[in-house]
Amino acid sequence: MSQKEFLQKKIRDYEKEHMKSVAEDPWRLRFHLMPPVGWLNDPNGLCQCGGVYHIFFQYSPFHVKGGDKFWGHYVSKDLKNYTYLGAPLVTDQKFDADGVYSGSAWVEDEKILLYYTGNVKEKGDFDYIHKGRGANTVLLECEGGKYFGEKQLLMTNEDYPEGLTQHVRDPKVWKEDGIYYMVQGARKNNDQGIVLLFASEDGKAWEFKKEFQSGAFGYMWECPDLFQAGKNYFLSVSPQGLKREEKRYQNVYQSGYFRIRGDYRGECRLEDFEEWDYGFDFYAPQTFLDENGRRILYGWVGMPDAEEEYTNPTVERGWQHALTLPREITEKEGRLYQYPVGEIQKLRKEQQTLTAGEEKETHSCFDLELTGICGEAFSVEILEGLSVEWKDKTVSLSLSKEAGAGRKIRMAELDRLNELRVVADTSLVEIYFNHGEKVMTTRFYPEGEKRTVRFSGEASEAKLWDMDGFVVEYPQKED
Ligand code: FRU
């Protein structure tokens, strides 16, 4: 049995043994993708090919607090019904022995090209920053969304430019004007986070072109993404090492985007870093263009190296973390807006309305939409332990001690509020301000199946729906 077959069988056996107890957890998510068992982090290889959406993710099934990373794989035709297809990418080569790290997909002629970082940690007394680590760029072709070819090693640390530490990773690939481009995140020897741009004629032989940087803005930039929205180009990164402020950069690490002024292939500069999400749990997002021309983003609902990794109560129940809803990205005056794709509205069941001050009972999965908000202040509460308040041009998200499991308050500047949407899953809440001008995502662990919501302030309409769940199939492959 090859290493690949051995690991995939081990994963299937482990899932068979532990999936039932995870599935029985009342905090199990109903319309967010989560790991079948164990740990999940970044969304990877996002694409749509022949009508099928592919959502890969960093997956560590055996270790609920994170361990060796593989790629798990969900597919869906309609973003409502999903099938889990196991872990097609596992650590079976010398060049990815310590992790099939994050990467992306590029679709061409019904073929998916998957690019990722093969992580290697040599045994010995190393700092794993300057010495002891290998960051290999690897390509794997996937035919018809099912048949995964041989892994091809494209670049090693030797092939990256001078002046870098061994932290180089997370290739994101696209094609423009007949040329393939790739961005990778990196940490320089002077502890500056940057993004590297490579170009290629064939998607295999890559040439380094230039770096993107923004002065002293963190020591490492992870998970870069470069794309066009409206007339502008944007560079999304997940920087590590920013200084915490009261209303910005409040988590251990951040993720956000710069607007690129000029042509990214030539003279340009990065402007106006804006965080994607101001909640407690959001990191390492990735976008892709679907077959309808929508730019869709998924983020990881989690945060590396944060205390919550240990206080999240689902750890005891054998799983941890999730992906955000798929969010459609649109551009308005140089800023990006994020909003759940229209498919999510199809999960809405019967509609209720509510008025200011009224307590309305609902279930643990609901969607609340408040429009025509005006006045100087506004607030919404889930009485089981979460409140959102807007006043003095600031929004704050507060969680109770019991439901927050370590999370207390997050804030963001917001000059005006006219629309608010709260999408709540059993133990995860996404809050969209002004149709996605700002977003806050958090885990939230209230007891029981019942939720009570209430708002105060002026709104012309307040609609509330119970939500249906995704249908997720886990076909068992017989050995
Ligand atoms: C971001 C990240 C990536 C890396 C992956 C490993 O969360 O650290 O940079 O490829 O996770 O799981």
GROMACS .gro file of C-alpha atoms and ligand atoms in nm:
model
  491
    1MET     CA    1   0.000   0.000   0.000
    2SER     CA    2   0.140   0.341  -0.093
    3GLN     CA    3   0.177   0.618   0.164
    4LYS     CA    4  -0.114   0.795  -0.003
    5GLU     CA    5  -0.342   0.490   0.016
    6PHE     CA    6  -0.232   0.424   0.372
    7LEU     CA    7  -0.311   0.779   0.488
    8GLN     CA    8  -0.639   0.799   0.301
    9LYS     CA    9  -0.753   0.471   0.454
   10LYS     CA   10  -0.646   0.591   0.798
   11ILE     CA   11  -0.849   0.910   0.747
   12ARG     CA   12  -1.156   0.716   0.631
   13ASP     CA   13  -1.131   0.478   0.927
   14TYR     CA   14  -1.091   0.765   1.169
   15GLU     CA   15  -1.386   0.950   1.016
   16LYS     CA   16  -1.601   0.636   1.032
   17GLU     CA   17  -1.522   0.599   1.398
   18HIS     CA   18  -1.567   0.962   1.505
   19MET     CA   19  -1.810   1.126   1.265
   20LYS     CA   20  -2.118   1.008   1.447
   21SER     CA   21  -2.035   1.183   1.772
   22VAL     CA   22  -1.945   1.504   1.584
   23ALA     CA   23  -2.272   1.478   1.392
   24GLU     CA   24  -2.465   1.451   1.718
   25ASP     CA   25  -2.316   1.769   1.861
   26PRO     CA   26  -2.596   2.028   1.898
   27TRP     CA   27  -2.339   2.296   1.807
   28ARG     CA   28  -2.272   2.122   1.478
   29LEU     CA   29  -2.324   2.377   1.202
   30ARG     CA   30  -2.623   2.344   0.970
   31PHE     CA   31  -2.535   2.578   0.684
   32HIS     CA   32  -2.165   2.638   0.717
   33LEU     CA   33  -1.904   2.388   0.602
   34MET     CA   34  -1.712   2.232   0.889
   35PRO     CA   35  -1.466   1.944   0.916
   36PRO     CA   36  -1.623   1.596   0.919
   37VAL     CA   37  -1.401   1.538   1.226
   38GLY     CA   38  -1.107   1.720   1.380
   39TRP     CA   39  -0.964   2.053   1.270
   40LEU     CA   40  -1.023   2.276   0.966
   41ASN     CA   41  -0.844   2.595   0.866
   42ASP     CA   42  -0.800   2.787   0.538
   43PRO     CA   43  -1.028   2.748   0.235
   44ASN     CA   44  -0.815   2.614  -0.052
   45GLY     CA   45  -0.844   2.545  -0.425
   46LEU     CA   46  -1.177   2.725  -0.461
   47CYS     CA   47  -1.320   2.702  -0.811
   48GLN     CA   48  -1.615   2.603  -1.027
   49CYS     CA   49  -1.550   2.351  -1.303
   50GLY     CA   50  -1.821   2.214  -1.536
   51GLY     CA   51  -2.092   2.356  -1.311
   52VAL     CA   52  -1.950   2.201  -0.993
   53TYR     CA   53  -1.814   2.411  -0.711
   54HIS     CA   54  -1.502   2.269  -0.547
   55ILE     CA   55  -1.428   2.376  -0.193
   56PHE     CA   56  -1.108   2.230  -0.057
   57PHE     CA   57  -0.987   2.313   0.292
   58GLN     CA   58  -0.690   2.268   0.525
   59TYR     CA   59  -0.782   1.956   0.716
   60SER     CA   60  -0.625   1.791   1.015
   61PRO     CA   61  -0.868   1.508   1.093
   62PHE     CA   62  -0.666   1.331   1.364
   63HIS     CA   63  -0.586   1.638   1.572
   64VAL     CA   64  -0.867   1.862   1.688
   65LYS     CA   65  -0.611   2.126   1.789
   66GLY     CA   66  -0.431   2.110   1.455
   67GLY     CA   67  -0.160   1.872   1.332
   68ASP     CA   68  -0.045   1.747   0.991
   69LYS     CA   69  -0.236   1.933   0.722
   70PHE     CA   70  -0.410   1.765   0.429
   71TRP     CA   71  -0.671   1.898   0.188
   72GLY     CA   72  -1.033   1.796   0.250
   73HIS     CA   73  -1.277   1.829  -0.038
   74TYR     CA   74  -1.643   1.931  -0.066
   75VAL     CA   75  -1.828   1.965  -0.396
   76SER     CA   76  -2.164   2.124  -0.472
   77LYS     CA   77  -2.368   2.214  -0.777
   78ASP     CA   78  -2.592   2.467  -0.608
   79LEU     CA   79  -2.413   2.575  -0.286
   80LYS     CA   80  -2.693   2.409  -0.090
   81ASN     CA   81  -2.639   2.036  -0.144
   82TYR     CA   82  -2.285   1.919  -0.081
   83THR     CA   83  -2.088   1.599  -0.103
   84TYR     CA   84  -1.776   1.536   0.098
   85LEU     CA   85  -1.519   1.353  -0.113
   86GLY     CA   86  -1.250   1.278   0.143
   87ALA     CA   87  -0.894   1.406   0.151
   88PRO     CA   88  -0.745   1.382  -0.198
   89LEU     CA   89  -0.421   1.560  -0.103
   90VAL     CA   90  -0.220   1.404   0.178
   91THR     CA   91   0.145   1.417   0.285
   92ASP     CA   92   0.291   1.146   0.064
   93GLN     CA   93   0.608   1.307  -0.077
   94LYS     CA   94   0.940   1.423   0.061
   95PHE     CA   95   0.857   1.775  -0.055
   96ASP     CA   96   0.530   1.793   0.143
   97ALA     CA   97   0.616   1.560   0.428
   98ASP     CA   98   0.505   1.804   0.700
   99GLY     CA   99   0.195   1.947   0.546
  100VAL     CA  100   0.005   1.998   0.225
  101TYR     CA  101  -0.029   2.366   0.297
  102SER     CA  102  -0.262   2.620   0.143
  103GLY     CA  103  -0.303   2.689  -0.225
  104SER     CA  104  -0.543   2.764  -0.504
  105ALA     CA  105  -0.704   2.635  -0.823
  106TRP     CA  106  -0.704   2.749  -1.183
  107VAL     CA  107  -0.956   2.590  -1.419
  108GLU     CA  108  -0.870   2.525  -1.781
  109ASP     CA  109  -1.026   2.292  -2.041
  110GLU     CA  110  -1.230   2.107  -1.775
  111LYS     CA  111  -0.909   2.051  -1.583
  112ILE     CA  112  -0.834   2.194  -1.241
  113LEU     CA  113  -0.475   2.294  -1.178
  114LEU     CA  114  -0.411   2.286  -0.805
  115TYR     CA  115  -0.111   2.477  -0.671
  116TYR     CA  116  -0.007   2.443  -0.309
  117THR     CA  117   0.286   2.469  -0.070
  118GLY     CA  118   0.457   2.149   0.035
  119ASN     CA  119   0.579   2.219   0.387
  120VAL     CA  120   0.890   2.045   0.520
  121LYS     CA  121   1.036   2.067   0.869
  122GLU     CA  122   1.376   1.907   0.900
  123LYS     CA  123   1.454   1.731   1.225
  124GLY     CA  124   1.705   1.916   1.440
  125ASP     CA  125   1.766   2.229   1.637
  126PHE     CA  126   1.632   2.491   1.396
  127ASP     CA  127   1.436   2.814   1.432
  128TYR     CA  128   1.219   2.710   1.130
  129ILE     CA  129   1.227   3.072   1.011
  130HIS     CA  130   1.578   3.101   0.867
  131LYS     CA  131   1.674   2.736   0.887
  132GLY     CA  132   1.512   2.395   0.890
  133ARG     CA  133   1.208   2.466   0.677
  134GLY     CA  134   1.129   2.386   0.316
  135ALA     CA  135   0.855   2.570   0.128
  136ASN     CA  136   0.794   2.393  -0.201
  137THR     CA  137   0.559   2.505  -0.475
  138VAL     CA  138   0.371   2.204  -0.609
  139LEU     CA  139   0.124   2.151  -0.895
  140LEU     CA  140  -0.133   1.876  -0.920
  141GLU     CA  141  -0.376   1.839  -1.209
  142CYS     CA  142  -0.726   1.719  -1.144
  143GLU     CA  143  -0.928   1.581  -1.438
  144GLY     CA  144  -1.303   1.608  -1.436
  145GLY     CA  145  -1.292   1.719  -1.074
  146LYS     CA  146  -1.219   1.362  -0.962
  147TYR     CA  147  -0.895   1.216  -1.092
  148PHE     CA  148  -0.591   1.359  -0.926
  149GLY     CA  149  -0.262   1.325  -1.115
  150GLU     CA  150   0.096   1.311  -0.996
  151LYS     CA  151   0.232   1.591  -0.782
  152GLN     CA  152   0.487   1.801  -0.971
  153LEU     CA  153   0.748   1.995  -0.777
  154LEU     CA  154   0.779   2.336  -0.945
  155MET     CA  155   0.987   2.550  -0.709
  156THR     CA  156   1.187   2.516  -0.388
  157ASN     CA  157   1.335   2.784  -0.158
  158GLU     CA  158   1.633   2.803  -0.397
  159ASP     CA  159   1.406   2.941  -0.666
  160TYR     CA  160   1.270   3.231  -0.465
  161PRO     CA  161   1.442   3.573  -0.466
  162GLU     CA  162   1.723   3.671  -0.227
  163GLY     CA  163   1.661   3.827   0.112
  164LEU     CA  164   1.377   3.599   0.223
  165THR     CA  165   1.338   3.373   0.523
  166GLN     CA  166   1.215   3.020   0.453
  167HIS     CA  167   0.856   3.136   0.507
  168VAL     CA  168   0.720   3.152   0.151
  169ARG     CA  169   0.379   3.002   0.082
  170ASP     CA  170   0.019   2.988  -0.034
  171PRO     CA  171   0.036   3.022  -0.416
  172LYS     CA  172  -0.268   3.184  -0.577
  173VAL     CA  173  -0.274   3.145  -0.955
  174TRP     CA  174  -0.470   3.309  -1.238
  175LYS     CA  175  -0.427   3.384  -1.605
  176GLU     CA  176  -0.447   3.720  -1.776
  177ASP     CA  177  -0.372   3.815  -2.137
  178GLY     CA  178  -0.240   3.464  -2.204
  179ILE     CA  179   0.012   3.467  -1.916
  180TYR     CA  180  -0.017   3.276  -1.589
  181TYR     CA  181   0.047   3.475  -1.273
  182MET     CA  182   0.110   3.357  -0.920
  183VAL     CA  183   0.132   3.544  -0.590
  184GLN     CA  184   0.292   3.394  -0.281
  185GLY     CA  185   0.317   3.532   0.072
  186ALA     CA  186   0.661   3.574   0.230
  187ARG     CA  187   0.861   3.692   0.528
  188LYS     CA  188   1.182   3.882   0.454
  189ASN     CA  189   1.502   3.849   0.655
  190ASN     CA  190   1.434   4.197   0.795
  191ASP     CA  191   1.096   4.070   0.922
  192GLN     CA  192   0.886   4.250   0.669
  193GLY     CA  193   0.580   4.080   0.521
  194ILE     CA  194   0.560   4.094   0.141
  195VAL     CA  195   0.394   3.929  -0.158
  196LEU     CA  196   0.594   3.784  -0.448
  197LEU     CA  197   0.462   3.795  -0.805
  198PHE     CA  198   0.569   3.524  -1.052
  199ALA     CA  199   0.477   3.482  -1.420
  200SER     CA  200   0.476   3.178  -1.648
  201GLU     CA  201   0.400   3.088  -2.009
  202ASP     CA  202   0.286   2.733  -1.931
  203GLY     CA  203   0.189   2.731  -1.564
  204LYS     CA  204   0.492   2.515  -1.481
  205ALA     CA  205   0.811   2.717  -1.536
  206TRP     CA  206   0.781   3.028  -1.322
  207GLU     CA  207   0.985   3.346  -1.323
  208PHE     CA  208   0.997   3.590  -1.035
  209LYS     CA  209   0.878   3.934  -1.143
  210LYS     CA  210   0.847   4.168  -0.848
  211GLU     CA  211   0.740   4.209  -0.488
  212PHE     CA  212   0.451   4.399  -0.333
  213GLN     CA  213   0.508   4.559   0.005
  214SER     CA  214   0.372   4.833   0.223
  215GLY     CA  215   0.667   4.934   0.441
  216ALA     CA  216   0.666   4.799   0.793
  217PHE     CA  217   0.325   4.633   0.796
  218GLY     CA  218   0.367   4.305   0.979
  219TYR     CA  219   0.647   4.049   0.960
  220MET     CA  220   0.470   3.792   0.743
  221TRP     CA  221   0.191   3.807   0.485
  222GLU     CA  222   0.002   3.481   0.442
  223CYS     CA  223  -0.255   3.371   0.186
  224PRO     CA  224  -0.229   3.643  -0.079
  225ASP     CA  225  -0.491   3.688  -0.348
  226LEU     CA  226  -0.488   3.937  -0.635
  227PHE     CA  227  -0.799   4.008  -0.839
  228GLN     CA  228  -1.001   4.264  -1.024
  229ALA     CA  229  -1.333   4.396  -0.897
  230GLY     CA  230  -1.503   4.675  -1.091
  231LYS     CA  231  -1.229   4.882  -1.251
  232ASN     CA  232  -0.980   4.829  -0.972
  233TYR     CA  233  -0.733   4.557  -0.876
  234PHE     CA  234  -0.697   4.450  -0.516
  235LEU     CA  235  -0.437   4.257  -0.321
  236SER     CA  236  -0.574   4.059  -0.029
  237VAL     CA  237  -0.330   3.941   0.238
  238SER     CA  238  -0.335   3.799   0.590
  239PRO     CA  239  -0.062   3.994   0.771
  240GLN     CA  240   0.089   3.881   1.099
  241GLY     CA  241   0.249   4.123   1.343
  242LEU     CA  242   0.028   4.434   1.326
  243LYS     CA  243  -0.012   4.631   1.644
  244ARG     CA  244  -0.351   4.595   1.806
  245GLU     CA  245  -0.569   4.908   1.811
  246GLU     CA  246  -0.904   4.982   1.974
  247LYS     CA  247  -1.111   4.961   1.657
  248ARG     CA  248  -0.871   4.790   1.417
  249TYR     CA  249  -0.640   4.490   1.414
  250GLN     CA  250  -0.799   4.353   1.730
  251ASN     CA  251  -0.723   3.986   1.673
  252VAL     CA  252  -0.392   3.800   1.696
  253TYR     CA  253  -0.357   3.820   1.314
  254GLN     CA  254  -0.546   4.014   1.048
  255SER     CA  255  -0.670   3.980   0.697
  256GLY     CA  256  -0.765   4.256   0.460
  257TYR     CA  257  -0.705   4.408   0.122
  258PHE     CA  258  -0.514   4.691  -0.041
  259ARG     CA  259  -0.629   4.871  -0.350
  260ILE     CA  260  -0.360   4.857  -0.617
  261ARG     CA  261  -0.294   5.191  -0.780
  262GLY     CA  262  -0.144   5.143  -1.126
  263ASP     CA  263  -0.079   4.820  -1.319
  264TYR     CA  264   0.012   4.534  -1.087
  265ARG     CA  265   0.249   4.400  -1.352
  266GLY     CA  266   0.441   4.727  -1.371
  267GLU     CA  267   0.454   5.049  -1.173
  268CYS     CA  268   0.206   5.042  -0.889
  269ARG     CA  269   0.158   5.096  -0.519
  270LEU     CA  270  -0.065   4.955  -0.248
  271GLU     CA  271  -0.317   5.183  -0.081
  272ASP     CA  272  -0.573   5.190   0.199
  273PHE     CA  273  -0.556   4.857   0.380
  274GLU     CA  274  -0.906   4.761   0.490
  275GLU     CA  275  -0.986   4.460   0.706
  276TRP     CA  276  -1.221   4.203   0.556
  277ASP     CA  277  -1.396   4.126   0.883
  278TYR     CA  278  -1.395   4.284   1.229
  279GLY     CA  279  -1.526   3.988   1.428
  280PHE     CA  280  -1.335   3.745   1.650
  281ASP     CA  281  -1.310   3.458   1.405
  282PHE     CA  282  -1.195   3.529   1.054
  283TYR     CA  283  -0.868   3.461   0.874
  284ALA     CA  284  -0.699   3.348   0.552
  285PRO     CA  285  -0.979   3.418   0.301
  286GLN     CA  286  -0.958   3.322  -0.065
  287THR     CA  287  -1.167   3.434  -0.363
  288PHE     CA  288  -1.248   3.283  -0.701
  289LEU     CA  289  -1.452   3.372  -1.006
  290ASP     CA  290  -1.743   3.137  -1.066
  291GLU     CA  291  -1.890   3.042  -1.403
  292ASN     CA  292  -2.148   3.320  -1.371
  293GLY     CA  293  -1.875   3.579  -1.329
  294ARG     CA  294  -1.932   3.629  -0.958
  295ARG     CA  295  -1.627   3.683  -0.740
  296ILE     CA  296  -1.689   3.470  -0.431
  297LEU     CA  297  -1.495   3.474  -0.108
  298TYR     CA  298  -1.472   3.211   0.164
  299GLY     CA  299  -1.287   3.279   0.488
  300TRP     CA  300  -1.178   3.055   0.769
  301VAL     CA  301  -1.400   3.111   1.075
  302GLY     CA  302  -1.113   3.072   1.318
  303MET     CA  303  -0.793   3.238   1.424
  304PRO     CA  304  -0.452   3.075   1.454
  305ASP     CA  305  -0.252   3.103   1.777
  306ALA     CA  306  -0.549   3.255   1.960
  307GLU     CA  307  -0.660   3.145   2.303
  308GLU     CA  308  -0.995   3.036   2.161
  309GLU     CA  309  -0.819   2.746   1.993
  310TYR     CA  310  -0.817   2.593   2.339
  311THR     CA  311  -1.139   2.736   2.481
  312ASN     CA  312  -1.368   2.656   2.187
  313PRO     CA  313  -1.610   2.412   2.350
  314THR     CA  314  -1.646   2.202   2.035
  315VAL     CA  315  -1.289   2.077   2.091
  316GLU     CA  316  -1.423   1.838   2.354
  317ARG     CA  317  -1.675   1.719   2.099
  318GLY     CA  318  -1.409   1.627   1.846
  319TRP     CA  319  -1.417   1.913   1.595
  320GLN     CA  320  -1.318   2.276   1.558
  321HIS     CA  321  -1.365   2.565   1.310
  322ALA     CA  322  -1.561   2.623   0.991
  323LEU     CA  323  -1.575   2.820   0.667
  324THR     CA  324  -1.779   3.137   0.624
  325LEU     CA  325  -2.078   3.149   0.397
  326PRO     CA  326  -1.979   3.205   0.036
  327ARG     CA  327  -1.977   3.584   0.003
  328GLU     CA  328  -2.014   3.768  -0.322
  329ILE     CA  329  -1.766   4.052  -0.361
  330THR     CA  330  -1.862   4.376  -0.532
  331GLU     CA  331  -1.674   4.700  -0.572
  332LYS     CA  332  -1.808   5.047  -0.495
  333GLU     CA  333  -1.586   5.353  -0.515
  334GLY     CA  334  -1.267   5.160  -0.459
  335ARG     CA  335  -1.405   4.964  -0.160
  336LEU     CA  336  -1.515   4.603  -0.150
  337TYR     CA  337  -1.851   4.486  -0.021
  338GLN     CA  338  -1.921   4.128   0.087
  339TYR     CA  339  -2.265   3.970   0.098
  340PRO     CA  340  -2.388   3.610   0.122
  341VAL     CA  341  -2.452   3.473  -0.228
  342GLY     CA  342  -2.818   3.467  -0.332
  343GLU     CA  343  -2.832   3.086  -0.286
  344ILE     CA  344  -2.829   3.138   0.091
  345GLN     CA  345  -3.167   3.312   0.072
  346LYS     CA  346  -3.311   2.986  -0.063
  347LEU     CA  347  -3.256   2.838   0.283
  348ARG     CA  348  -3.505   3.082   0.431
  349LYS     CA  349  -3.829   2.927   0.560
  350GLU     CA  350  -4.143   3.108   0.677
  351GLN     CA  351  -4.102   3.480   0.734
  352GLN     CA  352  -4.190   3.667   1.052
  353THR     CA  353  -4.172   4.040   1.109
  354LEU     CA  354  -4.086   4.222   1.426
  355THR     CA  355  -4.115   4.568   1.569
  356ALA     CA  356  -3.879   4.765   1.789
  357GLY     CA  357  -3.862   4.636   2.146
  358GLU     CA  358  -4.054   4.317   2.069
  359GLU     CA  359  -3.896   3.987   2.174
  360LYS     CA  360  -3.930   3.730   1.902
  361GLU     CA  361  -3.858   3.363   1.945
  362THR     CA  362  -3.686   3.171   1.675
  363HIS     CA  363  -3.455   2.871   1.634
  364SER     CA  364  -3.081   2.846   1.644
  365CYS     CA  365  -3.056   2.895   1.266
  366PHE     CA  366  -3.205   3.221   1.150
  367ASP     CA  367  -3.159   3.516   0.917
  368LEU     CA  368  -3.260   3.863   1.038
  369GLU     CA  369  -3.269   4.155   0.798
  370LEU     CA  370  -3.326   4.512   0.912
  371THR     CA  371  -3.364   4.780   0.648
  372GLY     CA  372  -3.433   5.153   0.644
  373ILE     CA  373  -3.245   5.209   0.968
  374CYS     CA  374  -3.220   5.569   1.075
  375GLY     CA  375  -3.152   5.769   1.389
  376GLU     CA  376  -2.846   5.813   1.605
  377ALA     CA  377  -2.824   5.469   1.762
  378PHE     CA  378  -2.937   5.115   1.695
  379SER     CA  379  -2.896   4.776   1.855
  380VAL     CA  380  -2.983   4.412   1.804
  381GLU     CA  381  -2.960   4.138   2.061
  382ILE     CA  382  -2.975   3.763   2.067
  383LEU     CA  383  -3.084   3.734   2.428
  384GLU     CA  384  -2.892   3.409   2.470
  385GLY     CA  385  -2.569   3.609   2.478
  386LEU     CA  386  -2.480   3.831   2.182
  387SER     CA  387  -2.541   4.199   2.115
  388VAL     CA  388  -2.456   4.441   1.837
  389GLU     CA  389  -2.471   4.810   1.904
  390TRP     CA  390  -2.418   5.112   1.679
  391LYS     CA  391  -2.367   5.456   1.825
  392ASP     CA  392  -2.113   5.739   1.802
  393LYS     CA  393  -2.013   5.615   1.456
  394THR     CA  394  -1.890   5.288   1.603
  395VAL     CA  395  -2.029   4.936   1.597
  396SER     CA  396  -1.953   4.694   1.875
  397LEU     CA  397  -2.014   4.323   1.901
  398SER     CA  398  -2.029   4.191   2.258
  399LEU     CA  399  -2.065   3.835   2.378
  400SER     CA  400  -2.167   3.712   2.720
  401LYS     CA  401  -1.917   3.518   2.930
  402GLU     CA  402  -2.102   3.188   2.886
  403ALA     CA  403  -2.171   3.213   2.515
  404GLY     CA  404  -1.844   3.381   2.418
  405ALA     CA  405  -1.606   3.111   2.544
  406GLY     CA  406  -1.331   3.373   2.586
  407ARG     CA  407  -1.465   3.632   2.339
  408LYS     CA  408  -1.570   3.969   2.480
  409ILE     CA  409  -1.590   4.271   2.251
  410ARG     CA  410  -1.491   4.380   1.901
  411MET     CA  411  -1.539   4.726   1.752
  412ALA     CA  412  -1.524   4.897   1.416
  413GLU     CA  413  -1.579   5.246   1.285
  414LEU     CA  414  -1.898   5.289   1.088
  415ASP     CA  415  -2.016   5.639   1.000
  416ARG     CA  416  -2.374   5.554   0.917
  417LEU     CA  417  -2.596   5.249   0.952
  418ASN     CA  418  -2.890   5.189   0.722
  419GLU     CA  419  -2.900   4.814   0.680
  420LEU     CA  420  -2.810   4.525   0.907
  421ARG     CA  421  -2.826   4.151   0.851
  422VAL     CA  422  -2.756   3.889   1.113
  423VAL     CA  423  -2.713   3.535   0.982
  424ALA     CA  424  -2.700   3.291   1.270
  425ASP     CA  425  -2.611   2.922   1.257
  426THR     CA  426  -2.616   2.705   1.571
  427SER     CA  427  -2.278   2.829   1.698
  428LEU     CA  428  -2.164   3.085   1.441
  429VAL     CA  429  -2.292   3.432   1.358
  430GLU     CA  430  -2.211   3.656   1.059
  431ILE     CA  431  -2.318   4.020   1.082
  432TYR     CA  432  -2.332   4.236   0.769
  433PHE     CA  433  -2.351   4.616   0.801
  434ASN     CA  434  -2.482   4.828   0.511
  435HIS     CA  435  -2.505   4.534   0.273
  436GLY     CA  436  -2.152   4.419   0.349
  437GLU     CA  437  -1.962   4.745   0.380
  438LYS     CA  438  -1.830   4.598   0.704
  439VAL     CA  439  -1.869   4.246   0.842
  440MET     CA  440  -1.822   4.079   1.180
  441THR     CA  441  -1.799   3.702   1.216
  442THR     CA  442  -1.787   3.516   1.542
  443ARG     CA  443  -1.836   3.178   1.702
  444PHE     CA  444  -2.103   3.181   1.971
  445TYR     CA  445  -2.203   2.894   2.200
  446PRO     CA  446  -2.547   2.944   2.356
  447GLU     CA  447  -2.721   2.650   2.518
  448GLY     CA  448  -3.031   2.496   2.364
  449GLU     CA  449  -3.220   2.520   2.039
  450LYS     CA  450  -3.418   2.835   2.104
  451ARG     CA  451  -3.310   3.194   2.032
  452THR     CA  452  -3.483   3.521   2.119
  453VAL     CA  453  -3.409   3.833   1.916
  454ARG     CA  454  -3.493   4.197   1.979
  455PHE     CA  455  -3.389   4.527   1.829
  456SER     CA  456  -3.412   4.884   1.943
  457GLY     CA  457  -3.400   5.192   1.725
  458GLU     CA  458  -3.575   5.289   1.405
  459ALA     CA  459  -3.602   5.058   1.108
  460SER     CA  460  -3.860   5.065   0.832
  461GLU     CA  461  -3.863   4.685   0.805
  462ALA     CA  462  -3.744   4.394   1.017
  463LYS     CA  463  -3.779   4.045   0.872
  464LEU     CA  464  -3.685   3.721   1.037
  465TRP     CA  465  -3.662   3.374   0.888
  466ASP     CA  466  -3.583   3.033   1.029
  467MET     CA  467  -3.319   2.873   0.814
  468ASP     CA  468  -3.293   2.529   0.660
  469GLY     CA  469  -2.960   2.356   0.668
  470PHE     CA  470  -2.731   2.246   0.388
  471VAL     CA  471  -2.766   1.885   0.285
  472VAL     CA  472  -2.423   1.728   0.317
  473GLU     CA  473  -2.358   1.373   0.207
  474TYR     CA  474  -2.065   1.171   0.328
  475PRO     CA  475  -2.056   0.872   0.097
  476GLN     CA  476  -1.844   0.599   0.248
  477LYS     CA  477  -1.595   0.443   0.017
  478GLU     CA  478  -1.561   0.075   0.087
  479ASP     CA  479  -1.206  -0.050   0.123
  480FRU     C1  480  -0.284   3.033   0.725
  480FRU     C2  481  -0.174   2.928   0.711
  480FRU     C3  482  -0.112   2.930   0.574
  480FRU     C4  483  -0.059   2.790   0.560
  480FRU     C5  484  -0.168   2.710   0.628
  480FRU     C6  485  -0.119   2.587   0.699
  480FRU     O1  486  -0.376   3.001   0.821
  480FRU     O2  487  -0.078   2.943   0.811
  480FRU     O3  488  -0.014   3.030   0.555
  480FRU     O4  489  -0.039   2.751   0.428
  480FRU     O5  490  -0.229   2.797   0.721
  480FRU     O6  491  -0.228   2.515   0.752
   0.00000   0.00000   0.00000
